[in-house]
PDB file of C-alpha atoms in Angstrom:
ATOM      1  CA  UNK A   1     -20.412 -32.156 -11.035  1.00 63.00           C
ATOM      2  CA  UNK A   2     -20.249 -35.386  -9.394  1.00 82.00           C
ATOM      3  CA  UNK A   3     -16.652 -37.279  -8.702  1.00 89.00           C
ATOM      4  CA  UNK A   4     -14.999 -40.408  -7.562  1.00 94.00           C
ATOM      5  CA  UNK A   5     -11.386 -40.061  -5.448  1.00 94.00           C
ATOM      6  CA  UNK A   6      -9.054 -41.365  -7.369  1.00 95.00           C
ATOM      7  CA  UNK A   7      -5.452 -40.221  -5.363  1.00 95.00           C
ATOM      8  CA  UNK A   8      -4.712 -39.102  -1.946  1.00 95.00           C
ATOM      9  CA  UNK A   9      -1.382 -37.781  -1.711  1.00 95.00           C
ATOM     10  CA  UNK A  10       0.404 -35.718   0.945  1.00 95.00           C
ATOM     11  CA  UNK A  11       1.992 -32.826  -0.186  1.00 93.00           C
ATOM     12  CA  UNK A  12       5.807 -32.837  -0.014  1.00 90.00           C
ATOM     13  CA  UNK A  13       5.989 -29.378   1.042  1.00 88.00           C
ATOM     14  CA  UNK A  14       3.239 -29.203   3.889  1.00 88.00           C
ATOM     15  CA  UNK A  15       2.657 -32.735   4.827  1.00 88.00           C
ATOM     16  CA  UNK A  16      -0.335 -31.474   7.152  1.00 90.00           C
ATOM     17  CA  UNK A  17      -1.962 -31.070   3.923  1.00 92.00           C
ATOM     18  CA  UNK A  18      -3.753 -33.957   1.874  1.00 95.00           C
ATOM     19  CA  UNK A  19      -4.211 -33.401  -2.037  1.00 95.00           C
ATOM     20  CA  UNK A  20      -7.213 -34.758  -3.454  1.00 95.00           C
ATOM     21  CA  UNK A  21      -7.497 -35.755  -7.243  1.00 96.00           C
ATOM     22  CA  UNK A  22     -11.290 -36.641  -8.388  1.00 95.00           C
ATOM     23  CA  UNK A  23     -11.477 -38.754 -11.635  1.00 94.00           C
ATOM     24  CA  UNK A  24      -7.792 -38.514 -12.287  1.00 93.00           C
ATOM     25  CA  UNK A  25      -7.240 -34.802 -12.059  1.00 93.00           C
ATOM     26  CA  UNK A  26      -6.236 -33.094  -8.761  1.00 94.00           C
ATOM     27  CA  UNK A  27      -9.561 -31.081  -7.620  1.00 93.00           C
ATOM     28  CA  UNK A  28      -8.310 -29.487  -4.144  1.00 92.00           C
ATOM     29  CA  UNK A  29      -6.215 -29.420  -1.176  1.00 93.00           C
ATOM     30  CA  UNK A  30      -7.871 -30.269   2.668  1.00 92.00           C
ATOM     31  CA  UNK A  31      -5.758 -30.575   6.243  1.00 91.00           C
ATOM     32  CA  UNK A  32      -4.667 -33.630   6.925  1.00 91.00           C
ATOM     33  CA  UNK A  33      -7.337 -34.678   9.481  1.00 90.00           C
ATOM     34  CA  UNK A  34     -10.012 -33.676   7.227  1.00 90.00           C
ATOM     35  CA  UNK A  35      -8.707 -35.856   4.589  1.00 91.00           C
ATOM     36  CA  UNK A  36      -8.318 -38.716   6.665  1.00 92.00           C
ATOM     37  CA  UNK A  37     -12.024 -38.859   6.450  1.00 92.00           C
ATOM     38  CA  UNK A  38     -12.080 -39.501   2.366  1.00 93.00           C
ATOM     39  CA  UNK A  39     -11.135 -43.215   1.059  1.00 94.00           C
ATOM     40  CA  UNK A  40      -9.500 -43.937  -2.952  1.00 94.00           C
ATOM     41  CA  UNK A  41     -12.809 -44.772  -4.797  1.00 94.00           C
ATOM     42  CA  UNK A  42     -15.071 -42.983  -2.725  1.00 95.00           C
ATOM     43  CA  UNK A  43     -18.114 -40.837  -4.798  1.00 95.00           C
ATOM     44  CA  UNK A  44     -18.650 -37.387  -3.759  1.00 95.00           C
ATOM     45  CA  UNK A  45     -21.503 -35.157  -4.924  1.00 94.00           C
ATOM     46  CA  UNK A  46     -21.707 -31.835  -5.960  1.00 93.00           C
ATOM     47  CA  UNK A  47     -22.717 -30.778  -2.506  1.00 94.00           C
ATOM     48  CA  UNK A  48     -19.801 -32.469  -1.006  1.00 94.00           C
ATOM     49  CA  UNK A  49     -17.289 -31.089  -2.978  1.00 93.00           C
ATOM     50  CA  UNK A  50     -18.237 -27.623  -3.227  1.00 93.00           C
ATOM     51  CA  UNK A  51     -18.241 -27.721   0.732  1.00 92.00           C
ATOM     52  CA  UNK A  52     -14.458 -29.123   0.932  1.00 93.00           C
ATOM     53  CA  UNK A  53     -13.226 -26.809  -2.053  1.00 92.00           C
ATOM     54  CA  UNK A  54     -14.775 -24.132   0.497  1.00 92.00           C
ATOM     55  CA  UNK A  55     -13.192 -25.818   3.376  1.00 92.00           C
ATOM     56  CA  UNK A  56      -9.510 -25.464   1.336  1.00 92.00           C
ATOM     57  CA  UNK A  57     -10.072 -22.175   0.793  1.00 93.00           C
ATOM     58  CA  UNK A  58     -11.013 -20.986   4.033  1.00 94.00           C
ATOM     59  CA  UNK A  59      -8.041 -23.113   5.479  1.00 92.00           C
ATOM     60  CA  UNK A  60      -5.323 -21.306   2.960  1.00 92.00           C
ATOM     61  CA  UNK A  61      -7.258 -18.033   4.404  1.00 96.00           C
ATOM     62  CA  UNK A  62      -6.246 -19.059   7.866  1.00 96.00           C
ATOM     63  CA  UNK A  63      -3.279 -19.989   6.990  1.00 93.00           C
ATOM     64  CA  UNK A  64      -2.309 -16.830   5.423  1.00 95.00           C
ATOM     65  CA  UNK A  65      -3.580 -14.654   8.221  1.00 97.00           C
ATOM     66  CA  UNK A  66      -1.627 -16.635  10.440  1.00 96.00           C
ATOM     67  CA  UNK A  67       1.886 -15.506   8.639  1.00 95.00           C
ATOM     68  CA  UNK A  68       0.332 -12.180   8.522  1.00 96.00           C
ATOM     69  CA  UNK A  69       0.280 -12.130  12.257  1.00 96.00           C
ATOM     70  CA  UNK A  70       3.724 -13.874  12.646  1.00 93.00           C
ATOM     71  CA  UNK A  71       5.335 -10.593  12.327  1.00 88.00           C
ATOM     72  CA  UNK A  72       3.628  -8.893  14.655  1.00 91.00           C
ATOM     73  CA  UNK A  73       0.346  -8.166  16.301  1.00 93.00           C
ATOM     74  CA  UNK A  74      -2.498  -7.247  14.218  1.00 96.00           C
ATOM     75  CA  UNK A  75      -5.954  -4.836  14.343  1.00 97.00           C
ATOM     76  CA  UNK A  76      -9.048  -6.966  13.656  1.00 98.00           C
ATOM     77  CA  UNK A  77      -9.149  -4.301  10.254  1.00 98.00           C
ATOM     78  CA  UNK A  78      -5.518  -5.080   9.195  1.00 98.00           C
ATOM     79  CA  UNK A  79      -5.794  -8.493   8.930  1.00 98.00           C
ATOM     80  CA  UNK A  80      -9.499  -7.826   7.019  1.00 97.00           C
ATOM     81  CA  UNK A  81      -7.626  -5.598   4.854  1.00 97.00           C
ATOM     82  CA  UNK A  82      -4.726  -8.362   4.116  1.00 97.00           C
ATOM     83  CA  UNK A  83      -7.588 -10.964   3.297  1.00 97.00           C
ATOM     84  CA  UNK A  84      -9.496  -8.586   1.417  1.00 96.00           C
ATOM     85  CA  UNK A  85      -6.660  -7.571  -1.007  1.00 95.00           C
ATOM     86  CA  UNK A  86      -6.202 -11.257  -1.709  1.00 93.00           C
ATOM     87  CA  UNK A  87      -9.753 -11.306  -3.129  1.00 93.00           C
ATOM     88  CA  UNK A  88     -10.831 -13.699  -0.895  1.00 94.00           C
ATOM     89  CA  UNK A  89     -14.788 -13.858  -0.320  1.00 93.00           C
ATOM     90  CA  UNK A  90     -16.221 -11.835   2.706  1.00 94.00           C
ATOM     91  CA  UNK A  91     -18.127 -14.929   3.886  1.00 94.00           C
ATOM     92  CA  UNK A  92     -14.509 -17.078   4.112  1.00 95.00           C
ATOM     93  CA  UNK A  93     -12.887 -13.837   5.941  1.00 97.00           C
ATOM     94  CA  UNK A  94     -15.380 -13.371   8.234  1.00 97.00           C
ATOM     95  CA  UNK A  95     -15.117 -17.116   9.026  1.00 96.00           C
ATOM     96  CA  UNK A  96     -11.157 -16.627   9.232  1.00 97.00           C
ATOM     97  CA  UNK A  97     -11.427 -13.724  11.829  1.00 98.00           C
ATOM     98  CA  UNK A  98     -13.876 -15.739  13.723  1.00 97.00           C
ATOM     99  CA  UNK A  99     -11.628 -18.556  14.068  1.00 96.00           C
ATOM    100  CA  UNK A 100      -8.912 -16.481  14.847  1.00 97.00           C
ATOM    101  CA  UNK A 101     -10.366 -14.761  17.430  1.00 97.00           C
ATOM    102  CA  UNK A 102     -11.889 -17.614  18.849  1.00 97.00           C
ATOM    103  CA  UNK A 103      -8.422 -19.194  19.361  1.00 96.00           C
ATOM    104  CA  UNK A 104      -6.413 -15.725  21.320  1.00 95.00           C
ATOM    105  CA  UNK A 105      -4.382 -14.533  17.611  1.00 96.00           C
ATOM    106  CA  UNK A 106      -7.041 -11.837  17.136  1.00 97.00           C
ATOM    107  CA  UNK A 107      -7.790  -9.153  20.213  1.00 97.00           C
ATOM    108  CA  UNK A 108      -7.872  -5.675  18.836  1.00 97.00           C
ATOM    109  CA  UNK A 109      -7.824  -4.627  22.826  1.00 96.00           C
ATOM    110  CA  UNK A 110      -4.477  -6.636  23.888  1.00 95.00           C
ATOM    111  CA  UNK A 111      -3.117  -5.172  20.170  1.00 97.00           C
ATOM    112  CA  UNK A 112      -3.878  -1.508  21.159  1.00 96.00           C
ATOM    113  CA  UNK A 113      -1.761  -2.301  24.720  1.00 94.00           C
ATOM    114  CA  UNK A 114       0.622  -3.740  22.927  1.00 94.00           C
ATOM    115  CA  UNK A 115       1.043  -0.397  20.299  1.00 95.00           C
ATOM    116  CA  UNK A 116       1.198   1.891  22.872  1.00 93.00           C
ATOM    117  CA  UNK A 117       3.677   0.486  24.991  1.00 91.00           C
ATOM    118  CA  UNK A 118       5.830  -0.298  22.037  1.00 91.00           C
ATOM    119  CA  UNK A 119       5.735   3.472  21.240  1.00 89.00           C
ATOM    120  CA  UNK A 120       6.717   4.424  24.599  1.00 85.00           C
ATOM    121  CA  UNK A 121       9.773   2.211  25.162  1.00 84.00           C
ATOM    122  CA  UNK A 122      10.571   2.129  21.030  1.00 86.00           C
ATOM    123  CA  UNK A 123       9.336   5.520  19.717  1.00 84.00           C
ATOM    124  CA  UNK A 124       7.428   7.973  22.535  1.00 86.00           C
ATOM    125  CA  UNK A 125       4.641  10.060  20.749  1.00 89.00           C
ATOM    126  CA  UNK A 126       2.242  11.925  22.182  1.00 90.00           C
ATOM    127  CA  UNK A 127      -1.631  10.839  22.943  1.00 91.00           C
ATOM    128  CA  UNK A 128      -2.595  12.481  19.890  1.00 91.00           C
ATOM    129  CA  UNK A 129      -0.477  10.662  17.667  1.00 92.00           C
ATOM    130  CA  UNK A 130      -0.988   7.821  18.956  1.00 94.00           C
ATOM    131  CA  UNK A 131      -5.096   7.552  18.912  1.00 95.00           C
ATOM    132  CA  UNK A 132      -4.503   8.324  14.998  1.00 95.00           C
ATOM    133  CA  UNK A 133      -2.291   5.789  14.474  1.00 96.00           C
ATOM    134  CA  UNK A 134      -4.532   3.188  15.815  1.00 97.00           C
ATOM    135  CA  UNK A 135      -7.821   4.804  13.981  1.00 97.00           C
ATOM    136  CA  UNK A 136      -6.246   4.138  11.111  1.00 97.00           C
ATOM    137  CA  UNK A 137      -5.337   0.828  11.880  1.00 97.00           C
ATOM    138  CA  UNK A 138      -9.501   0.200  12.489  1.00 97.00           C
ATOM    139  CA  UNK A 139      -9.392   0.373  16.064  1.00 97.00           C
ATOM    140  CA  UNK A 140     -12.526   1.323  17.547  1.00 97.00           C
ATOM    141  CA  UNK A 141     -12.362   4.367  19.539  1.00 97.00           C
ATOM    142  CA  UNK A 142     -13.470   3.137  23.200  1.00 97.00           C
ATOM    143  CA  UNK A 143     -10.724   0.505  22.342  1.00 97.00           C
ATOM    144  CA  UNK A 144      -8.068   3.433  21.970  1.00 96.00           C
ATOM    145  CA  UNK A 145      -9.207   5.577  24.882  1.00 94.00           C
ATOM    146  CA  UNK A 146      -8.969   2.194  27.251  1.00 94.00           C
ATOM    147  CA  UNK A 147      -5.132   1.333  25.487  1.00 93.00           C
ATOM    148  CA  UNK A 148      -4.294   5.389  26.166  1.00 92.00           C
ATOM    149  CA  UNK A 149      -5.464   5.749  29.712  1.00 87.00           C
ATOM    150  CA  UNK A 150      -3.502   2.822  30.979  1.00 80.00           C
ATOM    151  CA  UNK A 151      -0.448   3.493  28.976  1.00 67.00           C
ATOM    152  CA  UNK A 152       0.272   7.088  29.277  1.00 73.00           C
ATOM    153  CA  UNK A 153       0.203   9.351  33.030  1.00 69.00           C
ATOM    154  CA  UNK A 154       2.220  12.360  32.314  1.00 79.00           C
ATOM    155  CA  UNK A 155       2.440  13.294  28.199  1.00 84.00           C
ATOM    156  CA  UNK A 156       4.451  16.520  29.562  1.00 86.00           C
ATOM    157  CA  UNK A 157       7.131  14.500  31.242  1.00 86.00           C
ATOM    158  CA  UNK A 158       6.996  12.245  28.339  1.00 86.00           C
ATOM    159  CA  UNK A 159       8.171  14.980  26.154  1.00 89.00           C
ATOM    160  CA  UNK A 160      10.711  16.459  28.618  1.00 90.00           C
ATOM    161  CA  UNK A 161      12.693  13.117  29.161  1.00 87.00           C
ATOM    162  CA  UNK A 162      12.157  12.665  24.832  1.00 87.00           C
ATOM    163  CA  UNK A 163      13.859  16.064  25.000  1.00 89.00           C
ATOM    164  CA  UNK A 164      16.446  15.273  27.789  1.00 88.00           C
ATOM    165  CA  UNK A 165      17.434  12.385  24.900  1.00 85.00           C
ATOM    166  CA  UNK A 166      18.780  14.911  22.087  1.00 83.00           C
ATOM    167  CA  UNK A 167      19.999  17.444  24.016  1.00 81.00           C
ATOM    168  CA  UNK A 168      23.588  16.459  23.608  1.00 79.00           C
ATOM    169  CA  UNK A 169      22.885  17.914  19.904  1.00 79.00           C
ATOM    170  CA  UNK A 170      21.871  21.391  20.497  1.00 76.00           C
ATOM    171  CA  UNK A 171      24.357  22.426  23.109  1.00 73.00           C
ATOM    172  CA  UNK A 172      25.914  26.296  22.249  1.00 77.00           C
ATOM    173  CA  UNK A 173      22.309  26.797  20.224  1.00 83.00           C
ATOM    174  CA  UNK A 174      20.928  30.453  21.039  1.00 88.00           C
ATOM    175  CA  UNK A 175      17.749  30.637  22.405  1.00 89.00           C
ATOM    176  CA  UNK A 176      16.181  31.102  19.134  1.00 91.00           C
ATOM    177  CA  UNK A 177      17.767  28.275  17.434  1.00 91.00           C
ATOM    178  CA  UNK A 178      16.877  25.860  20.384  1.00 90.00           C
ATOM    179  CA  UNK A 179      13.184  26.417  20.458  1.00 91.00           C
ATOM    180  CA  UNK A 180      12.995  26.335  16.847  1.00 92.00           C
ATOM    181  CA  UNK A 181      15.048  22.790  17.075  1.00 91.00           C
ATOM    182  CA  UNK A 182      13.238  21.398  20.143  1.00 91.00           C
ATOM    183  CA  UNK A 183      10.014  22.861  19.343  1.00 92.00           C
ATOM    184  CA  UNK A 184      10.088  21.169  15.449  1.00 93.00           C
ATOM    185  CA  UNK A 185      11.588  17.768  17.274  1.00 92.00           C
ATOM    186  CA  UNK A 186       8.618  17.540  19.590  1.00 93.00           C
ATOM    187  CA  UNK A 187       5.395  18.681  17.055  1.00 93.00           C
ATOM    188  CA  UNK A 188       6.725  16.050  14.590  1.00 91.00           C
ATOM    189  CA  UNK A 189       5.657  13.332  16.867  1.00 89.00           C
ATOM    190  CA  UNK A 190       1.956  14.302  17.777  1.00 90.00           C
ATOM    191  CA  UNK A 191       3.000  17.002  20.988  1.00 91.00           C
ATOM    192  CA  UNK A 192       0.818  20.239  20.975  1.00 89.00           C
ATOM    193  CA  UNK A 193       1.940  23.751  21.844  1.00 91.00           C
ATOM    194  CA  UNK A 194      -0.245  23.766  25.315  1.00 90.00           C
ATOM    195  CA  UNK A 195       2.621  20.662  25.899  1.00 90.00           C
ATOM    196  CA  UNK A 196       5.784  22.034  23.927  1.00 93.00           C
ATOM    197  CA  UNK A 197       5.760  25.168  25.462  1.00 93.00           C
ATOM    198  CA  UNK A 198       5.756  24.560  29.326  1.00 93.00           C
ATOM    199  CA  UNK A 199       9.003  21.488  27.972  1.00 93.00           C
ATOM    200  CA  UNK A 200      11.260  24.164  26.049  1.00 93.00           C
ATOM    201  CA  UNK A 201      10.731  26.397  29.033  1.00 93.00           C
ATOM    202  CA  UNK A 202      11.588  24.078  31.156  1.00 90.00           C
ATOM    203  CA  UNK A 203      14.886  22.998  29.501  1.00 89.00           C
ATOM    204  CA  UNK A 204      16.152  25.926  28.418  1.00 89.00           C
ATOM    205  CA  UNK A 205      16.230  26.899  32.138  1.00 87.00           C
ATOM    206  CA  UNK A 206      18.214  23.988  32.907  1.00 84.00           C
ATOM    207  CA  UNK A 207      20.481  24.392  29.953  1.00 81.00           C
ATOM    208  CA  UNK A 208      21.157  28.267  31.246  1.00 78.00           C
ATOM    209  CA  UNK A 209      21.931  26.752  34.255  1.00 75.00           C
ATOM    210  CA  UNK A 210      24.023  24.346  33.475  1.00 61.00           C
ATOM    211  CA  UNK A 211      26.076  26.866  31.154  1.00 58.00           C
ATOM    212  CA  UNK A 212      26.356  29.100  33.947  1.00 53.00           C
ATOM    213  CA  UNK A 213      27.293  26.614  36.565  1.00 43.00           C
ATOM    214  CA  UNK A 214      30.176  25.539  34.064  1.00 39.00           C
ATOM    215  CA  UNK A 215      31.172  29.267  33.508  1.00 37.00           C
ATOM    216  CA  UNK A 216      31.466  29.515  37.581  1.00 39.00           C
ATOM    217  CA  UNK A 217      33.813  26.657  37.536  1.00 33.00           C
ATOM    218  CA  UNK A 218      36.182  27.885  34.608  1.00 35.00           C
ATOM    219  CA  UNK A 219      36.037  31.559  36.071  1.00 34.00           C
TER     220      UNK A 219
END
């Protein structure tokens, strides 16, 4: 129904935001600017007020995507997902997403950049690993493929220098032992056999050379 503004107050914790009361009781919550456009006595229909209770709520939407995002970047279907679980309506998320696309927060192509090249210098995993961790994150798949081509040249060098970095553990290991090891260390993070196989060669020449070279020296 039908109202008359009654109080305007700022609230003390978010003084962007303007609380509006209607007939004495508080009714909802707009930004600051918005509110700046209501007056203490002012009537406002049932039209009116539905659209600025909508307003409110797609502004706490924002809001809350917004802190979503501040811990890192976000898929397009993550921060759906967030909104979603909060039971807030599809028409005020799609409205959210909109805005926060249209304002740079919300690229699910400079996110899918920004995923692989945080697993490379944070936490290397191979291509395959990597395209399933973004499909699950609701990236679409041309999106991926783009993000993967750029970020990764050589997935069997990849491996060998993720290898190089835990070798200092498996020195003395038999042959056996080391391609059981290096083998399990490398398949846990996305590499297939077609890459693992070529990088355990590889390294368990060097590490036979290397012994040997030492032996020499002690001989």
């Amino acid at each position: 129904m039908s109202g008359k503004i009654t109080a305007l107050r700022f609230q003390r914790q978010n003084p962007e935001r303007v609380n509006v009361y209607l007939d004495g009781k508080f009714a909802f919550a707009l930004p600051a600017i918005e509110a700046a456009q209501l007056r203490k006595g002012q009537e406002l229909s049932d039209t009116e007020i539905e659209r600025l209770r909508a307003l409110d709520a797609e502004t706490k939407a924002y809001e809350r995507a917004l802190r979503f995002l501040g811990y890192r970047p976000r898929s397009e279907a993550e921060v759906r997902a967030h909104l979603r679980r909060r039971r807030i309506e599809s028409m005020i998320v799609d409205r959210v997403i909109e805005r926060l696309k249209n304002a740079g927060y919300l690229d699910d192509r400079i996110f899918a950049r920004f995923w692989v090249e945080n697993r490379q210098q944070f936490n290397p995993r191979s291509v395959r690993a990597v395209r399933q961790e973004l499909r699950r994150k609701g990236v679409a798949p041309e999106i991926i493929e783009e993000a993967l081509q750029q970020g990764y040249e050589d997935e069997e060098e990849m491996a060998y220098q993720l290898l190089s970095s835990r070798l200092h553990r498996w020195h003395g290991l038999d042959r056996a032992a080391f391609w059981r090891k290096g083998g399990g260390y490398l398949a846990r993070r996305g590499f297939s056999y077609e890459v693992i196989e070529p990088v355990l060669r590889r390294m368990w020449a060097y590490l036979r050379a290397d012994s040997e070279g030492v032996a020499k020296i002690v001989g």
